[in-house]
Coordinates of C-alpha atoms in Angstrom, one line a residue:
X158 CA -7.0 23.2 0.6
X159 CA -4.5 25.6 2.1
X160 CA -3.3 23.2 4.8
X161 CA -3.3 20.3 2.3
X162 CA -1.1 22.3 0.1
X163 CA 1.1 23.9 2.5
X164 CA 1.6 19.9 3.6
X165 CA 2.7 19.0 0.2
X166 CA 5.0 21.8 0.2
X167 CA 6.8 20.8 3.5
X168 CA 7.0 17.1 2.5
X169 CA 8.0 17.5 -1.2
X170 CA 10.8 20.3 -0.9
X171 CA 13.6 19.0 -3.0
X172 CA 16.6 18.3 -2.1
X173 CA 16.1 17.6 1.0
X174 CA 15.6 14.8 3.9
X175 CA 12.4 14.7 5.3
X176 CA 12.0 12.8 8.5
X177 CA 8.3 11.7 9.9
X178 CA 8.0 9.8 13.1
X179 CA 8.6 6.2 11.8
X180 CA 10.0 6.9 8.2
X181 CA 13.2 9.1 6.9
X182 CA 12.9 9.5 2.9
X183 CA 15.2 11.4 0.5
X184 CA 14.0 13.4 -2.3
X185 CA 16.0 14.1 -5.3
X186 CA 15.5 17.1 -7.4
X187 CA 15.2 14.7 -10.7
X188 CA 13.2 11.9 -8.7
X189 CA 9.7 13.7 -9.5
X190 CA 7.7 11.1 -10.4
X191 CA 9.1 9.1 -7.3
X192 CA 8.3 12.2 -5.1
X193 CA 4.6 12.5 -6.5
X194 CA 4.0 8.7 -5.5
X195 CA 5.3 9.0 -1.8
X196 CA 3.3 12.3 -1.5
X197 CA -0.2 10.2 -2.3
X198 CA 1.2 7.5 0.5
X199 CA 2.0 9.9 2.8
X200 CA -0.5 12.7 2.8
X201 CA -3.2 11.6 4.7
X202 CA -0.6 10.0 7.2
X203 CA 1.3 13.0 7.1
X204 CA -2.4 15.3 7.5
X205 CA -4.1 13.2 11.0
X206 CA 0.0 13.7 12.5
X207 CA -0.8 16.5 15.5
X208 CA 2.9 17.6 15.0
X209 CA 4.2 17.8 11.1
X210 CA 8.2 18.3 10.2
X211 CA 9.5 21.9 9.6
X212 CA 11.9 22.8 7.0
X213 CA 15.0 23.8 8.0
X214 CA 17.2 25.8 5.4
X215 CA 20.1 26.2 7.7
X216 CA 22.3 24.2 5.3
X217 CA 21.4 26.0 2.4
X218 CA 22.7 29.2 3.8
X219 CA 25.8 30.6 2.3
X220 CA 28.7 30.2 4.1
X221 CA 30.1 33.3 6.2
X222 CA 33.9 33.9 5.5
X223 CA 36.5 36.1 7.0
X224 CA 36.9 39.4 5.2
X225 CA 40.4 38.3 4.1
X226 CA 38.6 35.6 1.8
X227 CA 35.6 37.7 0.6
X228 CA 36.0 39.1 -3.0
X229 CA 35.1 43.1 -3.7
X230 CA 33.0 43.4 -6.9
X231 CA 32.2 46.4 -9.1
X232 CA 28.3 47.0 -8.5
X233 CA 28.7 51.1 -10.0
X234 CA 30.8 53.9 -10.7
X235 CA 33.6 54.3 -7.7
X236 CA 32.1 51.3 -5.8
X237 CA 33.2 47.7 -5.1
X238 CA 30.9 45.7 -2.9
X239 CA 31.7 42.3 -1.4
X240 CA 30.8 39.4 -2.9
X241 CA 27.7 37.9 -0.3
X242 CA 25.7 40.8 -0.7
X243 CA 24.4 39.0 -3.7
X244 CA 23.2 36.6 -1.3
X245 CA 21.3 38.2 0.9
X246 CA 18.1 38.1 2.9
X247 CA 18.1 40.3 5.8
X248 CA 15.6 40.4 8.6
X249 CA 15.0 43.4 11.0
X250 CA 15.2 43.2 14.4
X251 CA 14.6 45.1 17.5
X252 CA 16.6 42.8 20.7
X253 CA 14.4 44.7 23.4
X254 CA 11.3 43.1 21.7
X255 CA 12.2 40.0 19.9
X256 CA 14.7 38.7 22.7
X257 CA 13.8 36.4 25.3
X258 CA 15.1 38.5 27.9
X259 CA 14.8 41.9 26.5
X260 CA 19.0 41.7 25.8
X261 CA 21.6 40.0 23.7
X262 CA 21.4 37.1 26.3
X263 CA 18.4 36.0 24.8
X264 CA 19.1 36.4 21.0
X265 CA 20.2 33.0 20.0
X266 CA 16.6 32.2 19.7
X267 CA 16.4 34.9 17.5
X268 CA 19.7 33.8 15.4
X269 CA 18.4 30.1 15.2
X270 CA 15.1 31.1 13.9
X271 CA 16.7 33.2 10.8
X272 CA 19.2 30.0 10.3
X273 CA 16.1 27.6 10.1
X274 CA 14.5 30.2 7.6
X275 CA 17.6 30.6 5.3
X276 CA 17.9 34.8 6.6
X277 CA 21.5 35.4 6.3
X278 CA 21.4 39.1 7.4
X279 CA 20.4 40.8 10.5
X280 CA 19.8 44.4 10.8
X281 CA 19.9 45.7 14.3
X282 CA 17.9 48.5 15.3
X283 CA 20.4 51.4 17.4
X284 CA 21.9 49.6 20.2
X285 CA 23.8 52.9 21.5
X286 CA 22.4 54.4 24.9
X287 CA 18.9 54.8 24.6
X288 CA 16.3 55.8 23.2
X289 CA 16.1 54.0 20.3
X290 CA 16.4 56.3 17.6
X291 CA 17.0 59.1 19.6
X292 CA 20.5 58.1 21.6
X293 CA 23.3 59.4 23.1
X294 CA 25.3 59.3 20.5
X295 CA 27.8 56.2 18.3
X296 CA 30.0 55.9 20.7
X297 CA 27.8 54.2 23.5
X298 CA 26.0 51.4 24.0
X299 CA 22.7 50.8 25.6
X300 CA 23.1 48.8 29.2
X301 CA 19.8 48.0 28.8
X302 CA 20.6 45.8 26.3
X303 CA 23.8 44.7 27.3
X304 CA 23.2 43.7 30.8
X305 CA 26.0 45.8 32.2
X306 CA 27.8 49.3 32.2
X307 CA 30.7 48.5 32.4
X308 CA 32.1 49.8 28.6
X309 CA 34.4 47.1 28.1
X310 CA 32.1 44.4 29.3
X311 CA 29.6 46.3 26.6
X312 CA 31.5 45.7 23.5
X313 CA 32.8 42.2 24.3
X314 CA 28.7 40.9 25.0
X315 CA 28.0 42.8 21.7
X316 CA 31.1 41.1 19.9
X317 CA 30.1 37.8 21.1
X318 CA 26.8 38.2 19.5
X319 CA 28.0 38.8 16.4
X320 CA 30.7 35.9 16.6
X321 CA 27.2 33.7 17.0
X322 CA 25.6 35.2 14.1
X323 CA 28.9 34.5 12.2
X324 CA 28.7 30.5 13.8
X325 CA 25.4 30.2 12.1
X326 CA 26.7 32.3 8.7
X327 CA 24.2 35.3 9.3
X328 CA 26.1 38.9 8.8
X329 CA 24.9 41.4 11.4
X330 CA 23.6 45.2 10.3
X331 CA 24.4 47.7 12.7
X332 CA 21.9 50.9 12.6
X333 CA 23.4 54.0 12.7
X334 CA 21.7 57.3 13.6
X335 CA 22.7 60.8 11.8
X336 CA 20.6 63.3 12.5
X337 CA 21.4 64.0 16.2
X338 CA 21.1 62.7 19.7
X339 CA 18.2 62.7 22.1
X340 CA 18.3 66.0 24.8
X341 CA 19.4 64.0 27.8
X342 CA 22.7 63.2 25.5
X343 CA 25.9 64.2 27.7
X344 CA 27.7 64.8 24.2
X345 CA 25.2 68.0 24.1
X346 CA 26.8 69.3 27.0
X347 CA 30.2 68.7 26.4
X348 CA 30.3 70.1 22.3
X349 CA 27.8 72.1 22.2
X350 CA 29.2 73.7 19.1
X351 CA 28.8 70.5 17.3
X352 CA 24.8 71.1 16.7
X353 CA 22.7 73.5 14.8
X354 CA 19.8 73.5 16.7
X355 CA 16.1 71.4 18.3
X356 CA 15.6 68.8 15.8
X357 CA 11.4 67.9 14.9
X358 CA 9.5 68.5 18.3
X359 CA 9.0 64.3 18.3
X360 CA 12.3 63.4 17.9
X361 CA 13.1 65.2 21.5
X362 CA 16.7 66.2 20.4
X363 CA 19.6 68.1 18.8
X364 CA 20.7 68.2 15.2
X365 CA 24.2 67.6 14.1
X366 CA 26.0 70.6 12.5
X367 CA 27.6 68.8 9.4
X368 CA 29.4 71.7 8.8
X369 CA 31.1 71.4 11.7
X370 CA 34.6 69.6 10.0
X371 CA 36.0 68.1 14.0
X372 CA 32.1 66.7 13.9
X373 CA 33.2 64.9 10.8
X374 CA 35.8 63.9 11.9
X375 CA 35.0 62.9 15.2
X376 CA 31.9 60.7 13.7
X377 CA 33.7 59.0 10.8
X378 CA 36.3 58.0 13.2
X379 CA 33.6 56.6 16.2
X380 CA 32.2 54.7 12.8
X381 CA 35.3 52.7 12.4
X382 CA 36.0 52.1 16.1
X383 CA 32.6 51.0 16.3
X384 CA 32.7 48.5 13.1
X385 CA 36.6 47.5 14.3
X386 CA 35.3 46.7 17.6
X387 CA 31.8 44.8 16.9
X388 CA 32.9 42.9 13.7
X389 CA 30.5 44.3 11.9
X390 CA 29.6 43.6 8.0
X391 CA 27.3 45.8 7.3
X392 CA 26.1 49.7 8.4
X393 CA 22.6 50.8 8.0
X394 CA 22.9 54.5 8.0
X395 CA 19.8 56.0 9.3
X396 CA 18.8 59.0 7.3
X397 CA 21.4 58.8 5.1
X398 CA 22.0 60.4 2.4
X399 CA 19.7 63.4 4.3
X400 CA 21.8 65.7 7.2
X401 CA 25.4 63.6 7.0
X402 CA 25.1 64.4 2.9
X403 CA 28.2 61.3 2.1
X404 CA 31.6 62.4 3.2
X405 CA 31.5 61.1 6.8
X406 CA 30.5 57.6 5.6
X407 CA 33.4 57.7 2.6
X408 CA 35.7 58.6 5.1
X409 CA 35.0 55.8 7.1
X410 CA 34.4 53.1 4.7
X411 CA 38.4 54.1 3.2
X412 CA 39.4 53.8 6.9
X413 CA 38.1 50.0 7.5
X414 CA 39.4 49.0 4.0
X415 CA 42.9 50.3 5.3
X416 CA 41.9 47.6 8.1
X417 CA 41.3 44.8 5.6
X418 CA 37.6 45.5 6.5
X419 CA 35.2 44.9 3.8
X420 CA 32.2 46.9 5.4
X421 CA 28.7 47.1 3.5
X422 CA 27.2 50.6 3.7
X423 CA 23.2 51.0 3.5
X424 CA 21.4 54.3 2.7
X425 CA 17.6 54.4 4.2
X426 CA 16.8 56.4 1.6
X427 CA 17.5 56.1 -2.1
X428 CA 20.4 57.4 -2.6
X429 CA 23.0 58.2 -5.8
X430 CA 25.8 56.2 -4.0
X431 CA 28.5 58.2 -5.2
X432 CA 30.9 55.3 -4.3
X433 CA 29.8 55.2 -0.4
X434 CA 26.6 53.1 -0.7
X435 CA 26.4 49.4 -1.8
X436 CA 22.4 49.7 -2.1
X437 CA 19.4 51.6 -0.9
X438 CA 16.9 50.3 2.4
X439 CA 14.2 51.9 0.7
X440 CA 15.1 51.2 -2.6
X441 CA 11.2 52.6 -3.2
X442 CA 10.9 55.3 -0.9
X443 CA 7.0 56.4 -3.0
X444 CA 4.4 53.5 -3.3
X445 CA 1.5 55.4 -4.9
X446 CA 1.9 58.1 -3.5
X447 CA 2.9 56.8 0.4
X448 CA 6.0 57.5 1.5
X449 CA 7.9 54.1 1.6
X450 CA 9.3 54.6 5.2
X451 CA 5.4 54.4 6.5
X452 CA 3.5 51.9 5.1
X453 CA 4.6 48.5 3.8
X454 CA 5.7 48.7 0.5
X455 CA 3.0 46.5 -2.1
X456 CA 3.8 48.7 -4.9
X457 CA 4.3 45.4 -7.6
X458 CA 0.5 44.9 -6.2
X459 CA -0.7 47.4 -8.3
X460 CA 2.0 48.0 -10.9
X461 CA 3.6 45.7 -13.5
X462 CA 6.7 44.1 -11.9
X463 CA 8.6 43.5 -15.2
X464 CA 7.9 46.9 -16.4
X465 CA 9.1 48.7 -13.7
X466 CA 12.5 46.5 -13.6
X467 CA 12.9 47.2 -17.1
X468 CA 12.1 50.7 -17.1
X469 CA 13.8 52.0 -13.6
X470 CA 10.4 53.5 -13.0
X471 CA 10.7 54.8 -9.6
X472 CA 14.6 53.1 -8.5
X473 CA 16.7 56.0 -8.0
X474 CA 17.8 58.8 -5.6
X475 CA 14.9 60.5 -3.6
X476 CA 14.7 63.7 -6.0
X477 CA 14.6 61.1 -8.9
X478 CA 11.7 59.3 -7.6
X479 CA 7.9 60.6 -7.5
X480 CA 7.5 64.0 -7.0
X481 CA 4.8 66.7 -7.5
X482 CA 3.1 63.9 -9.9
X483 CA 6.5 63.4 -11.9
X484 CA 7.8 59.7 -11.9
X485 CA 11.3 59.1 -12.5
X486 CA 11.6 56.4 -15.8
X487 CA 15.1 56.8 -16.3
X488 CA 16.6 55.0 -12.8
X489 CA 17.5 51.4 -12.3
X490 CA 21.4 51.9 -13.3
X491 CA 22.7 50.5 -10.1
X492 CA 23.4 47.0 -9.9
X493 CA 21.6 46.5 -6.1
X494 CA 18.1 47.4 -5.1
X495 CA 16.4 46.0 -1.9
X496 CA 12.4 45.3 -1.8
X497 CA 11.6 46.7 1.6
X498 CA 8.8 44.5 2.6
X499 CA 8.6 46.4 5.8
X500 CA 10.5 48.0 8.7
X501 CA 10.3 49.7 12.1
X502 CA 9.0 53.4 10.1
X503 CA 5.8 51.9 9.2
X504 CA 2.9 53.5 10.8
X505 CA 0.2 51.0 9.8
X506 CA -1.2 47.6 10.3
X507 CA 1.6 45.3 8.3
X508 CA 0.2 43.0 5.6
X509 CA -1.8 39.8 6.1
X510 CA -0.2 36.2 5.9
X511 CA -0.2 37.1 2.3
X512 CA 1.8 34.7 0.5
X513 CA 2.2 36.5 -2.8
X514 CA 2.8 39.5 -1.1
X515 CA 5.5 38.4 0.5
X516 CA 7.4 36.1 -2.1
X517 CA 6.0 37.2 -5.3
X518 CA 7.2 40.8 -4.8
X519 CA 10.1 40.0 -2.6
X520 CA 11.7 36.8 -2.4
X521 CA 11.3 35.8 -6.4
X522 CA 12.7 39.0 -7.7
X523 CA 15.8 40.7 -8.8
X524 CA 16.1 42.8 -5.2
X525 CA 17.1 42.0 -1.5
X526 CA 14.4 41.4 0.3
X527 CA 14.4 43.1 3.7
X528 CA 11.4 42.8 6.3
X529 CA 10.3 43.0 10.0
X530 CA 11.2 40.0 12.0
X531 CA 7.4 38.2 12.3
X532 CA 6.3 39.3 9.0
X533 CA 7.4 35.5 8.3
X534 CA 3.9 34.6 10.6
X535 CA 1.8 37.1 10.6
X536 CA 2.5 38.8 13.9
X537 CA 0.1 41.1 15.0
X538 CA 0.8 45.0 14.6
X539 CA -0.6 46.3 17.8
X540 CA 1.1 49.0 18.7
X541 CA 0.2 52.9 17.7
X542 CA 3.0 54.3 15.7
X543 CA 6.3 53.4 15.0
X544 CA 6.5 49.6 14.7
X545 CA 9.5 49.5 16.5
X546 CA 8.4 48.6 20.1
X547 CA 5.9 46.0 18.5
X548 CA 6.0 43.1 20.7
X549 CA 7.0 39.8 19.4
X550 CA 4.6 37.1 19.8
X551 CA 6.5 33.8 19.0
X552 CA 4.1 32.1 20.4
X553 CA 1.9 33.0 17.3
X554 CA 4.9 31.3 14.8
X555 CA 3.4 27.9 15.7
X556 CA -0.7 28.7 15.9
X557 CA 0.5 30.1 11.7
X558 CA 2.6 27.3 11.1
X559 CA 1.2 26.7 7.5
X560 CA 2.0 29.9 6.6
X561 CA 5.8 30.5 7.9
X562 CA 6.8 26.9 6.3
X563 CA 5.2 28.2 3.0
X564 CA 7.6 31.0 3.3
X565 CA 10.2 29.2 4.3
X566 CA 10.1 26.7 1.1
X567 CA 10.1 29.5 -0.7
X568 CA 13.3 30.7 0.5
X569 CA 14.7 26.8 0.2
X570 CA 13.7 27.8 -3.8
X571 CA 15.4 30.5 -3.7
X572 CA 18.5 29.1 -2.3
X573 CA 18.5 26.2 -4.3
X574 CA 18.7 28.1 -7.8
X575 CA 20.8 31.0 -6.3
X576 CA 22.4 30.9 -9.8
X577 CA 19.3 32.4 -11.4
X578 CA 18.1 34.3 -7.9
X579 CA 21.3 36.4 -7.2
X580 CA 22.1 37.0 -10.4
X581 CA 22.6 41.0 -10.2
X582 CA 23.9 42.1 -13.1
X583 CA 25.4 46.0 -12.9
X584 CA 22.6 47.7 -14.1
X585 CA 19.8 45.8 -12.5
X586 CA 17.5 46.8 -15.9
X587 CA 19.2 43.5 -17.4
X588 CA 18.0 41.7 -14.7
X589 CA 17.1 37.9 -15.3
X590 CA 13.5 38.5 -15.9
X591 CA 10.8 38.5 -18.3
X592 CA 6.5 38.3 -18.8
X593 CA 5.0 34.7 -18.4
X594 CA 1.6 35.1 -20.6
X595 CA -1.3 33.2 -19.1
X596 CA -5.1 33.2 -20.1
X597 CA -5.7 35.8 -16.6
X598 CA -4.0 38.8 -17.6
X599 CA -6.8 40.5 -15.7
X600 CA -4.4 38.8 -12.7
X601 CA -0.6 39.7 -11.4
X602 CA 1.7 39.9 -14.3
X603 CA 3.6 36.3 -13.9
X604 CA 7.5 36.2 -14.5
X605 CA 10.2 34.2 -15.0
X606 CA 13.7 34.1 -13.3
X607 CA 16.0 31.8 -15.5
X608 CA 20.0 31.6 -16.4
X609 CA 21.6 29.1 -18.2
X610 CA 19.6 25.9 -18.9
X611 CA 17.2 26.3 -16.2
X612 CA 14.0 29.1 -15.9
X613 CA 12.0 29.0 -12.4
X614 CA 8.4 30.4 -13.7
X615 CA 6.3 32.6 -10.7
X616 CA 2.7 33.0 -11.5
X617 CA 0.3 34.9 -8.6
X618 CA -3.0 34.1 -8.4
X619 CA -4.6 37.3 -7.0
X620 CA -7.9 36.4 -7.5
X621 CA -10.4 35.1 -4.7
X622 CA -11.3 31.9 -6.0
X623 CA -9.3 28.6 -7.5
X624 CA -8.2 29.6 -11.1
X625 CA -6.9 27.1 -14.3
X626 CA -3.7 28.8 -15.6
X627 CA -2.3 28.2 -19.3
X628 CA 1.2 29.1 -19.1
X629 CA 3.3 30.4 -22.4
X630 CA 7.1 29.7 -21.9
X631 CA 8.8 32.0 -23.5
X632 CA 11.6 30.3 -25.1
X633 CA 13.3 33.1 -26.9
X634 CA 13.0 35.7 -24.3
X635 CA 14.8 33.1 -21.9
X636 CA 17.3 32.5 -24.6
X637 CA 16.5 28.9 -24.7
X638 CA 17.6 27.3 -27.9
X639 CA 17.7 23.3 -27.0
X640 CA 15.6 20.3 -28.5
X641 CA 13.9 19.2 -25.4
X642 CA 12.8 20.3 -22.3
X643 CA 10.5 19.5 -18.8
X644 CA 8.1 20.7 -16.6
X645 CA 8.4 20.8 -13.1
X646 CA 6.1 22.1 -10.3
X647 CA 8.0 22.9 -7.6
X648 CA 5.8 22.7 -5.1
X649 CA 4.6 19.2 -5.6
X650 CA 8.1 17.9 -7.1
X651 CA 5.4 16.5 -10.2
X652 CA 6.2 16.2 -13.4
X653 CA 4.0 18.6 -15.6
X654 CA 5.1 18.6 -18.7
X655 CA 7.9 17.1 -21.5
X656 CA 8.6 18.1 -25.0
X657 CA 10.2 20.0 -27.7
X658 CA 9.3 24.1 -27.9
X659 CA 7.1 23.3 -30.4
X660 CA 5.3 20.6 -28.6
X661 CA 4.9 22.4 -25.1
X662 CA 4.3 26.0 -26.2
X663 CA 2.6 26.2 -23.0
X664 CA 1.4 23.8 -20.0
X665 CA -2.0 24.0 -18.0
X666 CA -2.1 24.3 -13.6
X667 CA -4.0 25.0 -10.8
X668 CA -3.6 27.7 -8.4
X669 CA -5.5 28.1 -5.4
X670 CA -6.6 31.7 -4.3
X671 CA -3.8 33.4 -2.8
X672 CA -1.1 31.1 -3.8
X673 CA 2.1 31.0 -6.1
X674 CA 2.5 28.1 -9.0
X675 CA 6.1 27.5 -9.4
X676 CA 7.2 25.9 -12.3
X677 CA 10.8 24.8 -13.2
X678 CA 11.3 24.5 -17.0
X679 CA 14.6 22.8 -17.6
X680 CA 16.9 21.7 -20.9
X681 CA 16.8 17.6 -21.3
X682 CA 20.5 16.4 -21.2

């Protein structure tokens, strides 16, 4: 059933031009009943074929531009944050495991796989001198990594990667580290008054001394260098808010803009911005109970997805958020908030090729989804600890084929109805959402995305076996006030349904176990 579906999905994807060996067809988002008859001609053609087409949602991606035609918006008090954050989806990435040669030689790989997916962001783990998240310190970079030590040689291979991300419209997340630099760090040596002491016995290092105002001074300046010289668009600030507190990063952030830089700042933790921050890595940083830089975050598993969006339950700086059995139900004023899927921090096995896991909590809601690179197909987690030096095993994408194209269709869905999917309005409890009501609400709340004329409807089945779904559309909470409307499943590209409110109230589908129905519901002209 899976295999049959996840078929459909690949060969009905609207939109787009689907080539098989021997035929090229077009498929037109209004052609559905066209689309349903070439899927029953096709499908056992398209099923006995050893190799089957992949989707490829490298034209959907927005386009990158240079900083001098990128807009600032207002996304909070004292902020301004460019204009493509609203489309992003980043992906995290580690070069010494996920390149081909262990340096940025061998990224490209990397960068076409995110283009083919639709990923427009890539978040770097620390490429300073190594290790890792330990390091010597901003100002270097790791010649492990880079192929070289000569410094100049360094920034130019780094620069070049960047100028490919750019070539395929991906932004590129630097990771910055806060809290210190590993013992072996020369910069111990040579400013010794710059640190306040051992930092935890496993991080093997020194801890800034924030106080310290030529530290300050010295780091907010290294930041810009660093972003001047690397084209960055984006900082992930490691730590941060925690140790650096803000001021570092506001003075640096005011120093690019002075450039004409438009640089996107990201906490780790949540944080109360205080005009520095654009949005949070770890928007959730408690998922019942587990600390959200650990274990991958399922928290809309368990907890009702609208609810929390509506409320701000648990969105908010750290303090805010769950604490000695107290849950913050008063956050949720900013405008962004990532869902962070996963990340290097976790410290157990990473979910299953879970589809409503992934897209259902992630990719269909009002956050940027972030996650670690092979999450997409199932990679295995076999490493003790950290996730960071996980291996990549790309040879693994195509054994789970099935599951990475259902993924990316779902991003192609997202893309094509970015209207309704980065919509982010500046206090993200307005967001574009409401309940779907089905006969399972035993299951997954369902929810709808909608804006305008046009509503995309999400509805999980959780449950282990096939299920029959009636599905209310809920015409006033959308804001829908025409005469007639359709029924789409977006899966299939089949026409479900056509009528006035009154006539289709509701609709009836069928959702295999583990799978997403995604309906669109859509004013007649």
């Amino acid at each position: 059933m899976i295999k049959s579906i996840c078929m459909s999905m690949i060969f009905a994807a609207s939109l787009v031009t689907i080539v098989f060996t021997g035929c090229s067809i077009s498929s037109k988002e209004n052609d559905s009943q066209s689309t349903g008859k070439i899927l029953e001609q096709h499908a056992e053609k398209l099923q006995n074929q050893a190799e089957y087409n992949k989707i490829n949602n490298s034209l959907l991606m927005p386009l990158w531009a240079e900083d001098s035609h990128v807009n600032l918006e207002a996304s909070g008090k004292d902020i301004s944050t460019p204009d493509w954050v609203k489309s992003l989806i980043i992906v995290e990435v580690n070069i010494a495991t996920a390149s081909s040669d262990k340096t940025f030689y061998g990224m490209p790989k990397v960068l076409d796989h995110l283009a083919e997916m639709g990923v427009n962001g890539i978040w770097l783990t620390p490429i300073n001198e190594k290790p890792h998240y330990g390091n010597y310190g901003i100002h270097t970079l790791n010649h492990e990594l880079t192929g070289t030590d000569d410094s100049s040689k360094q920034w130019a291979i780094v620069r070049n990667f960047v100028n490919e991300a750019h070539k395929r419209n991906i932004r590129v997340f630097f990771d910055v580290v806060s809290w210190g630099v590993t013992k072996q760090a020369p910069l111990y040596v040579d400013k010794p008054e710059w640190f306040s002491g051992p930092a935890k016995p496993e991080w093997n290092g020194w801890l800034w001394n924030w106080k310290n105002p030529e530290l300050c001074e010295w780091f907010s300046s290294r930041l810009v260098e660093f972003a001047l010289m690397t084209g960055a668009d984006g900082i992930r600030c490691d730590c941060a808010p925690g140790y650096a507190g803000y001021e570092p990063y506001r003075t640096a952030k005011k120093r690019l803009l002075s450039f004409g830089r438009k640089v996107v700042f990201i906490s780790e933790h949540p944080s109360e911005r205080r005009g520095v921050f654009d949005f949070d890595q770890l928007s959730f940083m408690y998922d019942d109970g587990n600390t959200g830089t650990r274990f991958p975050c399922r928290i809309f598993m368990s907890k009702n997805i609208v609810d929390i969006i509506k409320s701000g339950e648990q969105l908010g700086s750290v303090d805010s958020q769950q604490r000695n059995d107290k849950i913050n139900v008063n956050g949720g004023k900013e405008r962004f908030y990532s869902f962070p899927l996963s990340c290097h921090d976790n410290r157990s096995p990473r979910p299953a090729t879970n589809l409503i896991e992934f897209a259902y909590q992630a990719l269909f809601s009002p956050f940027i989804p972030i996650w670690y690179l092979g999450e997409e197909w199932g990679n295995p987690y076999v490493v003790n600890g950290w996730s960071w030096p996980n291996p990549v095993n790309w040879d693994l994408r195509d054994s789970n084929r099935e599951f990475f194209e259902q993924i990316k269709l779902m991003i192609r869905i997202r893309r094509q109805y970015s209207h309704i999917f980065e919509y982010f309005p500046s206090d993200h409890k307005n967001s574009n959402i409401a309940k779907i009501q089905t006969n399972h609400p035993e299951l997954l709340q369902a929810y709808v995305r909608f804006l305008g004329n046009i509503a995309i409807i999400i509805v999980p089945n959780n449950s282990r076996t096939e299920q029959q779904f009636q599905i209310t559309i809920p015409y006033a909470e959308m804001n829908f006030h025409g005469k007639n409307y359709t029924a789409e499943d977006l899966i299939t590209g089949k026409l479900i349904s056509s009528g006035t409110p009154e006539t289709m109230l509701n609709f009836k589908a069928s959702i295999p176990s583990g799978q997403l129905g995604i309906y669109k519901v859509m004013e007649k002209p």
